[in-house]
Each structure stands twice: as C-alpha cells, then as structure tokens.
PDB file of C-alpha atoms in Angstrom:
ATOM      1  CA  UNK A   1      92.832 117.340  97.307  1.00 81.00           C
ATOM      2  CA  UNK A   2      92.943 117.946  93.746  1.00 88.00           C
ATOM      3  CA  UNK A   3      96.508 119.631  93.830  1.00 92.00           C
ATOM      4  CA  UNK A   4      97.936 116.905  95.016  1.00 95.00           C
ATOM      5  CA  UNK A   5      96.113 114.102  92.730  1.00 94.00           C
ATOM      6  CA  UNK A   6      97.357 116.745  89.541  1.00 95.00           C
ATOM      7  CA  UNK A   7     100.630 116.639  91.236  1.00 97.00           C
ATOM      8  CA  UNK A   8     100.838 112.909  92.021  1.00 97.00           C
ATOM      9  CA  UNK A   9      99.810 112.011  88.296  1.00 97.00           C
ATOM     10  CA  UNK A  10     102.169 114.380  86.500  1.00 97.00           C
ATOM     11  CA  UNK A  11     104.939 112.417  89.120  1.00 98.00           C
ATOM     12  CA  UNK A  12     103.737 109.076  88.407  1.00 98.00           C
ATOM     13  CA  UNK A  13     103.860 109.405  84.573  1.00 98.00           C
ATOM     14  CA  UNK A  14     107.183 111.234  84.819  1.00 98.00           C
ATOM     15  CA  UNK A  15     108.451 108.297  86.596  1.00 98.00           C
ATOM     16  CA  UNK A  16     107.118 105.887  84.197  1.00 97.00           C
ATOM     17  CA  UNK A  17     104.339 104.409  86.428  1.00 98.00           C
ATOM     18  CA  UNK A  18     101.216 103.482  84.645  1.00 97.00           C
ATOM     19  CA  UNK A  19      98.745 105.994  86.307  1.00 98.00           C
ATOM     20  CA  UNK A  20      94.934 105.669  84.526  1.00 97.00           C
ATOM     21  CA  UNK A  21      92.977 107.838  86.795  1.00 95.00           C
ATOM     22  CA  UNK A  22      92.423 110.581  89.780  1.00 95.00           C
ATOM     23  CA  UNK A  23      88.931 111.235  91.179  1.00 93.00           C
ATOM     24  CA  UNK A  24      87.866 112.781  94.118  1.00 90.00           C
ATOM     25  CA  UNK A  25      85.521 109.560  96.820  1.00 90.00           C
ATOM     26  CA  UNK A  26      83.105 110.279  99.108  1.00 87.00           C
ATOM     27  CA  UNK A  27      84.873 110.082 102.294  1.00 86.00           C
ATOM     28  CA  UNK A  28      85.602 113.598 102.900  1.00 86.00           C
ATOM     29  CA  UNK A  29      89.343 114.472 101.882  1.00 86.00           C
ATOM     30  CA  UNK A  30      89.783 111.273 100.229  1.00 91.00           C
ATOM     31  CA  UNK A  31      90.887 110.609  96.761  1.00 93.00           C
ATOM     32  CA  UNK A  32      91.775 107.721  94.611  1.00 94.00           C
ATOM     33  CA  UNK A  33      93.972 107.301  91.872  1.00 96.00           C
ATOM     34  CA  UNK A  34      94.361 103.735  89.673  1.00 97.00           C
ATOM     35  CA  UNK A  35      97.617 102.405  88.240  1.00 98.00           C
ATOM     36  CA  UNK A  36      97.252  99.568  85.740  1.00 97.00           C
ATOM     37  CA  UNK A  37      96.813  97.709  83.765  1.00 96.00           C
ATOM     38  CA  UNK A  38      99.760  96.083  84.039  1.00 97.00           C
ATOM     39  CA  UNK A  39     101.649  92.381  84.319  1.00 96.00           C
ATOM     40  CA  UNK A  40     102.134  90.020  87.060  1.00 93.00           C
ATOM     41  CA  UNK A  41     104.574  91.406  89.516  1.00 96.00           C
ATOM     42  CA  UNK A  42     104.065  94.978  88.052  1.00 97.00           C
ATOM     43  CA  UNK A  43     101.480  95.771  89.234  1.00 97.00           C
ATOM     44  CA  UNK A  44     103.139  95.673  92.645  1.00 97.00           C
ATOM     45  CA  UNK A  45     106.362  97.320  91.455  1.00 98.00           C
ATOM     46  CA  UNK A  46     104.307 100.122  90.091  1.00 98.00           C
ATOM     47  CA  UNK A  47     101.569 100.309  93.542  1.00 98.00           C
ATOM     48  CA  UNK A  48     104.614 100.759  95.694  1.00 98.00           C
ATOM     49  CA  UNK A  49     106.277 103.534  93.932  1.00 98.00           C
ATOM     50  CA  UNK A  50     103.194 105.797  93.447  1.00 98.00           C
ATOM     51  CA  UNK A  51     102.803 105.229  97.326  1.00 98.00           C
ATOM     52  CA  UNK A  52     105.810 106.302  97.775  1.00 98.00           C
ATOM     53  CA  UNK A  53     105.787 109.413  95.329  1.00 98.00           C
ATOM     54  CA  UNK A  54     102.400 110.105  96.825  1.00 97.00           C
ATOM     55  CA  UNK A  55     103.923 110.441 100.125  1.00 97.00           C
ATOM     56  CA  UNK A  56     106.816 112.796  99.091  1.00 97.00           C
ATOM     57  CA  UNK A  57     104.018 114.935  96.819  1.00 97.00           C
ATOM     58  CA  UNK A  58     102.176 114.975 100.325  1.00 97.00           C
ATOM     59  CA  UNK A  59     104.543 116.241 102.406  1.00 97.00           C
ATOM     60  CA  UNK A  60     105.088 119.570  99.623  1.00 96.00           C
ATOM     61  CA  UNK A  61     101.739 120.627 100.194  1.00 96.00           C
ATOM     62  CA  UNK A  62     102.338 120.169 104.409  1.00 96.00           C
ATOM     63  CA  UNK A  63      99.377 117.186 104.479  1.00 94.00           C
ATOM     64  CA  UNK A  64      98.990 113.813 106.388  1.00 93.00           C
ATOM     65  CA  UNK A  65      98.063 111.112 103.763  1.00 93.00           C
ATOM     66  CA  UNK A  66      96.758 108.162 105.573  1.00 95.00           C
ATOM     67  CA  UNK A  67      96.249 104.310 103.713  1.00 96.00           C
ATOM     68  CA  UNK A  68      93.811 103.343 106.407  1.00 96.00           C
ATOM     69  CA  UNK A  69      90.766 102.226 105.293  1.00 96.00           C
ATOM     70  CA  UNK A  70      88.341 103.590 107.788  1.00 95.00           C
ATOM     71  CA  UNK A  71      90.017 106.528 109.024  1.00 93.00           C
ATOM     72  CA  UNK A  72      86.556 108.252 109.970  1.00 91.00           C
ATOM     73  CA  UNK A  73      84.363 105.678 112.234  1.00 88.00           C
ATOM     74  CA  UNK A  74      81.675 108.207 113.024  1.00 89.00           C
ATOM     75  CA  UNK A  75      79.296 108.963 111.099  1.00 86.00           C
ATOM     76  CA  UNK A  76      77.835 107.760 107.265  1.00 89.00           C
ATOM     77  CA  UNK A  77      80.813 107.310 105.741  1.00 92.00           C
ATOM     78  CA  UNK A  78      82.498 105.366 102.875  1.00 93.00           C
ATOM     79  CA  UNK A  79      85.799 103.552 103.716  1.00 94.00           C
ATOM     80  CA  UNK A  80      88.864 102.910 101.149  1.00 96.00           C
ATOM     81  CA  UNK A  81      89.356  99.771  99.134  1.00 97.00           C
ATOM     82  CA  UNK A  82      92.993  98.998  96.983  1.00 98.00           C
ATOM     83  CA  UNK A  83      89.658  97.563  94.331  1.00 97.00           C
ATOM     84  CA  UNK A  84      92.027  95.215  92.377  1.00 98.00           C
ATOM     85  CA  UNK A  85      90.960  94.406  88.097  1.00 98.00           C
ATOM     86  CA  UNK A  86      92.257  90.960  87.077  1.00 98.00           C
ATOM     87  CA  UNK A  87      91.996  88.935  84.351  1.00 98.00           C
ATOM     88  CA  UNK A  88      94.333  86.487  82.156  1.00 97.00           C
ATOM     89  CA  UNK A  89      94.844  86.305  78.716  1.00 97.00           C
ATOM     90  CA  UNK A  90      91.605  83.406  78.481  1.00 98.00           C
ATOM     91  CA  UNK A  91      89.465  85.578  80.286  1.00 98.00           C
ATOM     92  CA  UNK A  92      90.171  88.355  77.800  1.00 98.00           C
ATOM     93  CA  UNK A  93      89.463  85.858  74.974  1.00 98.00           C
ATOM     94  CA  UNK A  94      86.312  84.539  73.309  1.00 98.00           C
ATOM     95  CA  UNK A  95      83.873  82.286  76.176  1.00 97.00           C
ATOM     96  CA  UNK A  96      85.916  84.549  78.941  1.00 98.00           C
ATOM     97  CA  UNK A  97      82.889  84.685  80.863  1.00 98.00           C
ATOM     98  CA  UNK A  98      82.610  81.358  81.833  1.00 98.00           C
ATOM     99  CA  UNK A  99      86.649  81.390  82.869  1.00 98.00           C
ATOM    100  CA  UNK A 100      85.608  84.291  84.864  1.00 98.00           C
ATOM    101  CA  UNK A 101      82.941  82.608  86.765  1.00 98.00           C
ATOM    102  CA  UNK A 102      85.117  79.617  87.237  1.00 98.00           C
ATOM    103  CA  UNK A 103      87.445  82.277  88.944  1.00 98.00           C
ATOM    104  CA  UNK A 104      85.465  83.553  91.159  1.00 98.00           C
ATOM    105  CA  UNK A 105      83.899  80.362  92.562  1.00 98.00           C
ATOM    106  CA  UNK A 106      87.648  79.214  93.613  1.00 98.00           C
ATOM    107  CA  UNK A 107      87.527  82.747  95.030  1.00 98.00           C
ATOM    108  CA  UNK A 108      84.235  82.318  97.177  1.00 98.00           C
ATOM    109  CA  UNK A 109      85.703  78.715  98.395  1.00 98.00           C
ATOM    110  CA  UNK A 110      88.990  80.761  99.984  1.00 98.00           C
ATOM    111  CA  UNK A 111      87.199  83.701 100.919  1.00 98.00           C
ATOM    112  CA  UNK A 112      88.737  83.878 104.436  1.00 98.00           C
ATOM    113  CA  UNK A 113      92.315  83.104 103.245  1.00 98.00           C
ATOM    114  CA  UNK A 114      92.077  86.048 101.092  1.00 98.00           C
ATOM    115  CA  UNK A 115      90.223  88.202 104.019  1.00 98.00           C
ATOM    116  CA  UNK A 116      93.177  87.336 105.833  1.00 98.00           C
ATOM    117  CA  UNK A 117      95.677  88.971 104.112  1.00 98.00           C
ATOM    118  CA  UNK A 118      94.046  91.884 102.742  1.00 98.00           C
ATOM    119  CA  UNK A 119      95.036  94.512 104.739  1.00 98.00           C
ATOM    120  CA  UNK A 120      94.848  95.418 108.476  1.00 97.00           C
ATOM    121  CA  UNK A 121      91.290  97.459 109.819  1.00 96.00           C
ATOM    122  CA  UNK A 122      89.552  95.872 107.205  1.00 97.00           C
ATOM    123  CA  UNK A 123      86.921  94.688 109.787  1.00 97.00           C
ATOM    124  CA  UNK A 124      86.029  98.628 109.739  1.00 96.00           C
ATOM    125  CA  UNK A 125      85.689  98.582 106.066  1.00 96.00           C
ATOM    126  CA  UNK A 126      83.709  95.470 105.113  1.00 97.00           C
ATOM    127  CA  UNK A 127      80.251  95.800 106.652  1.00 95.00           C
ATOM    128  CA  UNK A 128      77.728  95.219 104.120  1.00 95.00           C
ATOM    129  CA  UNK A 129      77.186  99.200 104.098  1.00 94.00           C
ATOM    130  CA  UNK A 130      78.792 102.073 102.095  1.00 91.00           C
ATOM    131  CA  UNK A 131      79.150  99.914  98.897  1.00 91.00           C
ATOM    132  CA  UNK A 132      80.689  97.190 100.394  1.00 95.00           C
ATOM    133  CA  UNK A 133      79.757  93.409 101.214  1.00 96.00           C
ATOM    134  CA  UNK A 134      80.168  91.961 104.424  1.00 95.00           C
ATOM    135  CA  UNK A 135      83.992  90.391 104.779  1.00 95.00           C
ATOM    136  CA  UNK A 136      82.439  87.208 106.462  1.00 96.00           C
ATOM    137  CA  UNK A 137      79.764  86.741 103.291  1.00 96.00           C
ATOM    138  CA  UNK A 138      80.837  86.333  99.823  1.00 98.00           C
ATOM    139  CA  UNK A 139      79.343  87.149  96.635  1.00 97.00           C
ATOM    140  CA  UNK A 140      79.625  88.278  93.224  1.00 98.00           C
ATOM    141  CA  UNK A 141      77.488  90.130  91.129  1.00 97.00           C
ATOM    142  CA  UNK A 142      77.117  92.109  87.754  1.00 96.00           C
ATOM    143  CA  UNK A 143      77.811  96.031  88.654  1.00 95.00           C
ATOM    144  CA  UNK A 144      77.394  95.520  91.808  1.00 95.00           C
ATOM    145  CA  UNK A 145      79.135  97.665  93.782  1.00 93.00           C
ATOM    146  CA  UNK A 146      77.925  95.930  97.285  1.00 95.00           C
ATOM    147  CA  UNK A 147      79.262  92.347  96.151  1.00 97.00           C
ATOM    148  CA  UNK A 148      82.891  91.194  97.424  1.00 98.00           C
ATOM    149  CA  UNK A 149      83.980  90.320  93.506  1.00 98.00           C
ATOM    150  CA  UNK A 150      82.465  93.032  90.609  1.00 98.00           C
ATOM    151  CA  UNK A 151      81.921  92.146  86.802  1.00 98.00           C
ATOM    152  CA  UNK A 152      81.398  94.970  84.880  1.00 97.00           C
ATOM    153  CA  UNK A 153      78.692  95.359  82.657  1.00 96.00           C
ATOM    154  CA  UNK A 154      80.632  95.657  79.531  1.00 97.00           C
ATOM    155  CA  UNK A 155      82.242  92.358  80.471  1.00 98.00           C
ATOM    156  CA  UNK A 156      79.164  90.844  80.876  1.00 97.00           C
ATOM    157  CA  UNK A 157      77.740  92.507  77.507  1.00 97.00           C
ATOM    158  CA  UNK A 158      81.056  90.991  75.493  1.00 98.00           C
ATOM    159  CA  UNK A 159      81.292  87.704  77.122  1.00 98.00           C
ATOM    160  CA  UNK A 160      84.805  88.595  78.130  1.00 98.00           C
ATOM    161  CA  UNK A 161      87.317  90.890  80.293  1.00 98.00           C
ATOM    162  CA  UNK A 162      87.710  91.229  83.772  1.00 98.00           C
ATOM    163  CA  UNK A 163      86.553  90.589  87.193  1.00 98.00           C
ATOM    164  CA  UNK A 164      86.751  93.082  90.048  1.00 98.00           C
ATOM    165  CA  UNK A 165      87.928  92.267  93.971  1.00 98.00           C
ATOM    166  CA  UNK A 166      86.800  95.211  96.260  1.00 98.00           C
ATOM    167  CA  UNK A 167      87.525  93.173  99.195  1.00 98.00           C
ATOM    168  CA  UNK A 168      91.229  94.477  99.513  1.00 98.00           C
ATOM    169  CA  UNK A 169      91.656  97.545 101.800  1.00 98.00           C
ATOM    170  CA  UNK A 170      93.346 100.468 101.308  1.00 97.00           C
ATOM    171  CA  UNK A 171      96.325  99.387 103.139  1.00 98.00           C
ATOM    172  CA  UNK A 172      96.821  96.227 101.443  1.00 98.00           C
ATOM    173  CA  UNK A 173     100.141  94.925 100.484  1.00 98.00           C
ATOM    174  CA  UNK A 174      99.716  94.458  96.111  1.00 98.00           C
ATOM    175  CA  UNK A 175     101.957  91.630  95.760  1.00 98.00           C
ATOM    176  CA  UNK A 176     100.170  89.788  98.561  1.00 98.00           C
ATOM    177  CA  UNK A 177      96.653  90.226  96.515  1.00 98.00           C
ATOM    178  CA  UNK A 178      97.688  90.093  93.496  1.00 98.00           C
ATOM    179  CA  UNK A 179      99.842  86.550  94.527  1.00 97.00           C
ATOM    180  CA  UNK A 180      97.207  85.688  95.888  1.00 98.00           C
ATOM    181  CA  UNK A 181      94.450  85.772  94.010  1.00 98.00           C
ATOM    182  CA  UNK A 182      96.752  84.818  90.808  1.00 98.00           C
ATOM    183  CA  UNK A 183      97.372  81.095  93.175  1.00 98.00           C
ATOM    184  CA  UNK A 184      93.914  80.479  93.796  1.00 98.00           C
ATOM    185  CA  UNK A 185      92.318  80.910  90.352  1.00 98.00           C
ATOM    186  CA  UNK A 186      95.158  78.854  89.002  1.00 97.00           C
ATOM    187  CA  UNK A 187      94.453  76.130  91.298  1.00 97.00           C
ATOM    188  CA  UNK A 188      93.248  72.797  89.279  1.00 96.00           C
ATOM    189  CA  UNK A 189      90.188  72.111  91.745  1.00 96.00           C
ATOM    190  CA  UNK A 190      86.213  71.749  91.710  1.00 95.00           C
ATOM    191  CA  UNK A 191      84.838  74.068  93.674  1.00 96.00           C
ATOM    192  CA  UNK A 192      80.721  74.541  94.063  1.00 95.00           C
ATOM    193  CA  UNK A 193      79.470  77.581  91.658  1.00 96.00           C
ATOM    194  CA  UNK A 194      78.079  80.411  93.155  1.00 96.00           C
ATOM    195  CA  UNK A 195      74.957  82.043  92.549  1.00 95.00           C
ATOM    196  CA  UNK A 196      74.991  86.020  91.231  1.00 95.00           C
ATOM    197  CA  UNK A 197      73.670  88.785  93.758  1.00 90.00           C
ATOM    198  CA  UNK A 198      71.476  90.816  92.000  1.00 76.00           C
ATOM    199  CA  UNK A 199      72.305  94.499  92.452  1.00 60.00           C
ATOM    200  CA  UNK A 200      69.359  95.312  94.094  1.00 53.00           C
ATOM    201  CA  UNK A 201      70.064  92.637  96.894  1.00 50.00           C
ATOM    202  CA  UNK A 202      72.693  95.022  98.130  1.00 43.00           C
TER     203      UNK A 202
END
C-alpha cells in the first residue's frame, strides 16, 4: 500500500493538487490520503482528479482500488469515510466557536437530507461501531471520533477553526457534500441546539 500512497502523492503535487497527507487505516489494505484545504468548488475539482490519478497510479502496480466504504462485511472491521473539514472565514475568526455550534445544529436538524446524499453503502458504514455514529442518530462531540460531526480539540482550546463531518462515505460525490453542507449552514433559520456527546458515550 505504501508504494502506491508515495506514488499517488508525488502525482498529486506534480499535478498541482493540494495533497496534505498519506497514512496507512485499519481496514486491511486500506489507505487514506487528504487533499485540502482548499476553496469552495475546489475542493471538488481537486477530490476528483486525485481519484482519478489514484486510479491510473493503481493500475501501474496491477491493483484493484475500490471507493466502497465497507468492502469487508465480515469480521471487526473499520469502514471508509470521505471525513470532510469545513469552516468559513467567521468560524476561523475570534468567537468561531459559537458559529461552529450554530453550524452544526442546522446540521443535526437535516441530518437525513445529508444521509441521503452521502454516498451509496453507507448503511454498511454508519453503525455506531468502528468509530462511527449511527447514520439514523446525530451528534457532535469534542474529539470524538464516534460522533457524526468532530471538533477538534485545538478548536475547542482556541475558540475557533473547524468542524469535522465523518458521516460522508468513501464513495461520496465532493461537490454534493461540500454543496451541501455549505447550503445548510448558510441557511437563515432557528434550529434547536444540540447537546455535546461526551467521548466516552461512544
């Protein structure tokens, strides 16, 4: 696996993608790379092209990638999330916590819209098991790796930066999410807040 991560992030940077990571997941065989940050529309742009160059890279080294995200049903198994950082420019600011929060209770409100169109098999995925929380609950929590929406701890420690989705699947079409989840935190509504999940609830 790791000659073709090495290979796919040489690729990616050649071809100007914005590659920040390769690391080797539990699943056996399975490894994840992350492309970002980067803005609006972008992000999809730049998804879709290391896809595609991880495909090519793939079929060099004679191997069968697959973007499904339970390809192994038996046994004790993680699945594979498209986990997707987002933030605007007032999260990233001064009091972005509480923008955050805001966020995320829109989020929670259209939880099954977003299921919806997060990818196909993700009723494999999103059990409640294998650091994931169950796609018909939502919740949020502070590194939590078993909540639907993940604020880091360093977020949390400086009051501003970024929220977390793992509910997308591996498979998951980026402009879709990213669309998405861009129209419902914009949306000029009162929704009803949403109390934290404590990361031992998991």
């Amino acid at each position: 696996g790791r000659h073709i991560t090495d290979s796919l992030y040489r690729a990616a940077l050649y071809a100007g993608i914005e590659i920040s990571g390769t690391n080797g997941e539990v699943m056996p065989g399975q490894q994840e790379y992350q492309v970002g940050p980067c803005i609006g529309i972008d992000a999809g742009d730049q998804l879709m092209m290391s896809r595609y160059i991880l495909q090519r890279i793939c079929e060099d080294f004679q191997v069968y990638c697959t973007l499904h995200p339970k390809p192994i049903v038996d046994g004790d198994w993680n699945g594979a999330g498209m986990h997707t950082n987002f933030s605007t420019k007032s999260m990233r600011e001064e009091g972005g916590l509480e923008i955050i929060k805001k966020a995320i209770y829109k989020l929670g409100a259209k939880h099954q819209e977003h299921i919806a169109v997060y990818g196909t098999g993700n009723e494999l995925r999103l059990t409640g098991k294998h650091e994931t929380a169950d796609m018909n609950t939502f919740c949020y929590g502070v590194a939590n790796r078993g909540a639907s929406i993940r604020i880091g701890r360093d977020t949390e420690a400086e009051g501003c930066g970024y929220f977390e989705d793992r509910r997308p699947s591996s498979n998951a079409d980026p402009y879709v999410v990213t669309g998405k989840i861009m129209a419902t935190v914009m949306e000029d509504v009162d929704v009803p807040e949403i109390a934290p999940m404590n990361k031992e609830e998991a």
